[in-house]
Short mmCIF file of C-alpha atoms in Angstrom, two decimals:
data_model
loop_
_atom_site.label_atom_id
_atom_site.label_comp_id
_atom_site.label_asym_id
_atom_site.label_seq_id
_atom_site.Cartn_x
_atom_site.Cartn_y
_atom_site.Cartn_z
CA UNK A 1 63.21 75.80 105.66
CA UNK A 2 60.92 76.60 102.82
CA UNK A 3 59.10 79.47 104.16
CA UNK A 4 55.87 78.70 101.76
CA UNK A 5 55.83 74.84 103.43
CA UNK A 6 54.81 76.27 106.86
CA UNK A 7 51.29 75.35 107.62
CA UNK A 8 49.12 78.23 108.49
CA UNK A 9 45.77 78.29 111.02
CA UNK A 10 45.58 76.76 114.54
CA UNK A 11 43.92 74.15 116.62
CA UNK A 12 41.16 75.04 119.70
CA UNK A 13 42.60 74.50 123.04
CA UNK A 14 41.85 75.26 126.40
CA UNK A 15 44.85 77.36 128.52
CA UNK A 16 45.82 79.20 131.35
CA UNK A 17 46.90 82.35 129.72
CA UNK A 18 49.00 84.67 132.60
CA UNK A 19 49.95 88.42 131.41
CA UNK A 20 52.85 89.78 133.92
CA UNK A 21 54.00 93.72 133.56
CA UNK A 22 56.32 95.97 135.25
CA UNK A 23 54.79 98.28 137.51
CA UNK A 24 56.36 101.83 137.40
CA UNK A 25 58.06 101.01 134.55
CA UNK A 26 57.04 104.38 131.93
CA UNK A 27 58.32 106.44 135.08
CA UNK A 28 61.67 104.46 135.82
CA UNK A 29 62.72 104.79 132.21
CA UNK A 30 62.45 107.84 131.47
CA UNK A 31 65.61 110.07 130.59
CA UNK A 32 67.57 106.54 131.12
CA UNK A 33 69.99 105.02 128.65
CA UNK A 34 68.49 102.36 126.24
CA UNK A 35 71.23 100.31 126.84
CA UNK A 36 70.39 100.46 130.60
CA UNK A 37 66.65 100.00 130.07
CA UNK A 38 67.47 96.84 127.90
CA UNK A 39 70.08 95.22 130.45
CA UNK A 40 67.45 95.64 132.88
CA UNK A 41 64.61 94.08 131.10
CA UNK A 42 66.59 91.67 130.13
CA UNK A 43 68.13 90.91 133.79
CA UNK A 44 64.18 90.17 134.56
CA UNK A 45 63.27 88.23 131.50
CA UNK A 46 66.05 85.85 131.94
CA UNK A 47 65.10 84.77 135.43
CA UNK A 48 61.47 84.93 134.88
CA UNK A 49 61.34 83.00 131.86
CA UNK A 50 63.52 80.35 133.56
CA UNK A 51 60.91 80.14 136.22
CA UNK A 52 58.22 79.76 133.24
CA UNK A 53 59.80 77.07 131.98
CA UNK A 54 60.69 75.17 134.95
CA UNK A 55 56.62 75.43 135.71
CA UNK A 56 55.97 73.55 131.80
CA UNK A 57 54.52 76.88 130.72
CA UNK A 58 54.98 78.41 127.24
CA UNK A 59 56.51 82.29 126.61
CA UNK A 60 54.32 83.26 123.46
CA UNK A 61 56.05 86.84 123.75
CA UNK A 62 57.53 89.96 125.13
CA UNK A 63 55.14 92.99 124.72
CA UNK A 64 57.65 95.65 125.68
CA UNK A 65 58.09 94.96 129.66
CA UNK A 66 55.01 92.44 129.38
CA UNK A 67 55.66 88.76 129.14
CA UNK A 68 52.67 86.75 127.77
CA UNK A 69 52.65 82.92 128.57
CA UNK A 70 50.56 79.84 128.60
CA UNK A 71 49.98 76.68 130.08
CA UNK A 72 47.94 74.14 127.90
CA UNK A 73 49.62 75.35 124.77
CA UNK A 74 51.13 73.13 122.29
CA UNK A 75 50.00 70.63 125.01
CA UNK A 76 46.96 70.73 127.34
CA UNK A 77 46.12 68.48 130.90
CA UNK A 78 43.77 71.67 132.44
CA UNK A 79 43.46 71.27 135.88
CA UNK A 80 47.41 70.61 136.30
CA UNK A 81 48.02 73.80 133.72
CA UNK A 82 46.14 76.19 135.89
CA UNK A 83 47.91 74.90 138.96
CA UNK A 84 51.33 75.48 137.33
CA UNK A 85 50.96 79.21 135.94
CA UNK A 86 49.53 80.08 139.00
CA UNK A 87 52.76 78.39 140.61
CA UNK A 88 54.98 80.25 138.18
CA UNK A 89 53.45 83.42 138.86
CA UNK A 90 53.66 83.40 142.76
CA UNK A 91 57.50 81.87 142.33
CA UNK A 92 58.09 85.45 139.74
CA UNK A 93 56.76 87.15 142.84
CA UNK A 94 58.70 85.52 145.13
CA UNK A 95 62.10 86.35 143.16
CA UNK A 96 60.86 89.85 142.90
CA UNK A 97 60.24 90.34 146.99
CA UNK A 98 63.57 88.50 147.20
CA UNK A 99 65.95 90.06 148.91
CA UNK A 100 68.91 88.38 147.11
CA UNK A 101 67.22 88.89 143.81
CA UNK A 102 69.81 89.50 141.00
CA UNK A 103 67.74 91.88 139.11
CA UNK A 104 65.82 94.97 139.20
CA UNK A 105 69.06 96.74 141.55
CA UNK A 106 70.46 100.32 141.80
CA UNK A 107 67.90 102.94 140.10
CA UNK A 108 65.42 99.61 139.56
CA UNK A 109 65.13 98.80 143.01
CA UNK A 110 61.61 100.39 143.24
CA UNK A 111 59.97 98.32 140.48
CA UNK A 112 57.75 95.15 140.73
CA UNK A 113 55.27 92.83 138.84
CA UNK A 114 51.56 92.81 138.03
CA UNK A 115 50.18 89.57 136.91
CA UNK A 116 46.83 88.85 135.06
CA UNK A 117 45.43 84.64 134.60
CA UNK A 118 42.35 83.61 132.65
CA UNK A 119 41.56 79.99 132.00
CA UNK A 120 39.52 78.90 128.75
CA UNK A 121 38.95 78.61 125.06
CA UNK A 122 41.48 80.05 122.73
CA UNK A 123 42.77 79.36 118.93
CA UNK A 124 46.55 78.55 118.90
CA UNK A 125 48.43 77.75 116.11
CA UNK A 126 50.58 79.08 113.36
CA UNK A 127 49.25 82.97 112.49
CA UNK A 128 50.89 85.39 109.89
CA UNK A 129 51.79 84.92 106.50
CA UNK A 130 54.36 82.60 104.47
CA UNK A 131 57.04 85.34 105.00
CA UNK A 132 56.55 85.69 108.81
CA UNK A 133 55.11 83.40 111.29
CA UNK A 134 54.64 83.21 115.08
CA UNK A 135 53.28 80.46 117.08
CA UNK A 136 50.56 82.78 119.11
CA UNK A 137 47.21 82.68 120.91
CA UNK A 138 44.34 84.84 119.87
CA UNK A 139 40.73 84.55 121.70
CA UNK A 140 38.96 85.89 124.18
CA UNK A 141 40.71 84.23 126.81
CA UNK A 142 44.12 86.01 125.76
CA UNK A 143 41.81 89.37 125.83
CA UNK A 144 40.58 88.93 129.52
CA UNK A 145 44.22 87.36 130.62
CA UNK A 146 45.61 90.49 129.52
CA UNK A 147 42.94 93.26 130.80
CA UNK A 148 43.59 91.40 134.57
CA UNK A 149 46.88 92.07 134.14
CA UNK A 150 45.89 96.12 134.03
CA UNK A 151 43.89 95.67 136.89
CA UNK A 152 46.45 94.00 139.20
CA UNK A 153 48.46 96.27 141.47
CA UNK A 154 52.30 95.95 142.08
CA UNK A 155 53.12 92.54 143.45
CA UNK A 156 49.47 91.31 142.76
CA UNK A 157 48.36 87.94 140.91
CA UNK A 158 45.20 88.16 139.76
CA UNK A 159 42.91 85.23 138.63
CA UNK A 160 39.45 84.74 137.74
CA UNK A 161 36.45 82.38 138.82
CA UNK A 162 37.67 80.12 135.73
CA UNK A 163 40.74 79.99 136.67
CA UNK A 164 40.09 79.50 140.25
CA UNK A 165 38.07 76.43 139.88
CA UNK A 166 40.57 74.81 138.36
CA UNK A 167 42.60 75.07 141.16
CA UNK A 168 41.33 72.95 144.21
CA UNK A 169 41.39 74.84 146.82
CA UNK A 170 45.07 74.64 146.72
CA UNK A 171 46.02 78.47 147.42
CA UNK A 172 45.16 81.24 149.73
CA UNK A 173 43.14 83.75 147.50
CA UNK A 174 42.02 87.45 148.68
CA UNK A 175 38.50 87.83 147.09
CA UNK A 176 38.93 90.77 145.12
CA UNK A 177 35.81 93.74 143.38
CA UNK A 178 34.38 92.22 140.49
CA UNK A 179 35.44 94.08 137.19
CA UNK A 180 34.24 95.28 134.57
CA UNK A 181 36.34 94.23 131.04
CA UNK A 182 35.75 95.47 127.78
CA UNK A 183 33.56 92.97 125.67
CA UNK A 184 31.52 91.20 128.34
CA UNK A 185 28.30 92.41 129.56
CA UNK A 186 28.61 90.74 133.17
CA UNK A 187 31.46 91.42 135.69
CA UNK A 188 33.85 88.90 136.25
CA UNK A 189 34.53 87.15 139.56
CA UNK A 190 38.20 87.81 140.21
CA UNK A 191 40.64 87.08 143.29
CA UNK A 192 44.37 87.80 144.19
CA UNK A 193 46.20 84.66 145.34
CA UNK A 194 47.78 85.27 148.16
#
């Protein structure tokens, strides 16, 4: 394809935007093989991302041991996209705790996920220039998705207030500290479904 007939810019959408990290990660790999490392990320990825896809969400990309996804994105029905990334998230959890998992073994044993959602308002679309371009999110949503993700502990999902209303009273959630996130003057509402 002509690389100069790819059209640039994006469309406004509203998403569930979901953030998930290895926790202990930086200490596990250190002094390991990179070939190791890599077979072990990539062990995860490839059941995680099936379990993305199987829950209609969209991987936008792998930051390092972080996968960023979406729901909503090319294609948006809200409530149902909130429902299914926080689906997908508790079903990553679930094939971390379990105990036939066929990743993270040997020397990875100890490690486990941290997951950040935020629903709202983002920009999607085509972003770069006509030499390289990725399909992305950018927005403030993407920003607080991915600062939620920092503040979840190992094994935690952690949504906000936006998120949760979206929802419908459909999960057990643990009401958690409001936080405080770079860029917003008020704390936001958060809880860790259960």
């Amino acid at each position: 394809a002509d690389p100069a007939a790819v059209h640039l810019g994006g469309d406004k959408k509203v998403a569930t935007v979901m953030f998930a990290d290895i926790r202990g990660y930086t200490a596990f790999s250190e002094g390991k093989d990179p070939e190791y490392i890599i077979q072990v990320l990539n062990e995860y990825f490839s059941e995680a991302v099936e379990l993305v896809i199987t829950h209609k969400g969209f991987i936008d990309k792998y930051i390092g041991d972080c996968i960023m996804a979406a729901w909503g994105v090319p294609l948006e029905s809200e409530q149902t996209d909130a429902q299914l990334a926080v689906c997908c998230a508790l079903a990553i959890q679930d094939a971390v705790g379990s105990p036939d998992r066929r990743f993270f073994t040997g020397d990875a044993a100890g490690l486990s996920i941290g997951m950040g959602l935020h629903s709202g308002p983002l920009v999607a679309g085509n972003i770069g220039s006509a030499r390289r371009v990725d399909y992305t999110m950018i927005g403030d949503t993407v920003n607080i998705a991915a600062r939620l993700e920092g503040v979840a502990g190992p094994g935690e999902v952690i949504i906000t207030e936006a998120t949760r209303s979206l929802l419908e009273d459909r999960f057990e959630l643990q009401k958690k500290r409001p936080v405080q996130v770079k860029g917003k003057s008020e704390p936001l509402r958060i809880y860790n479904v259960k």
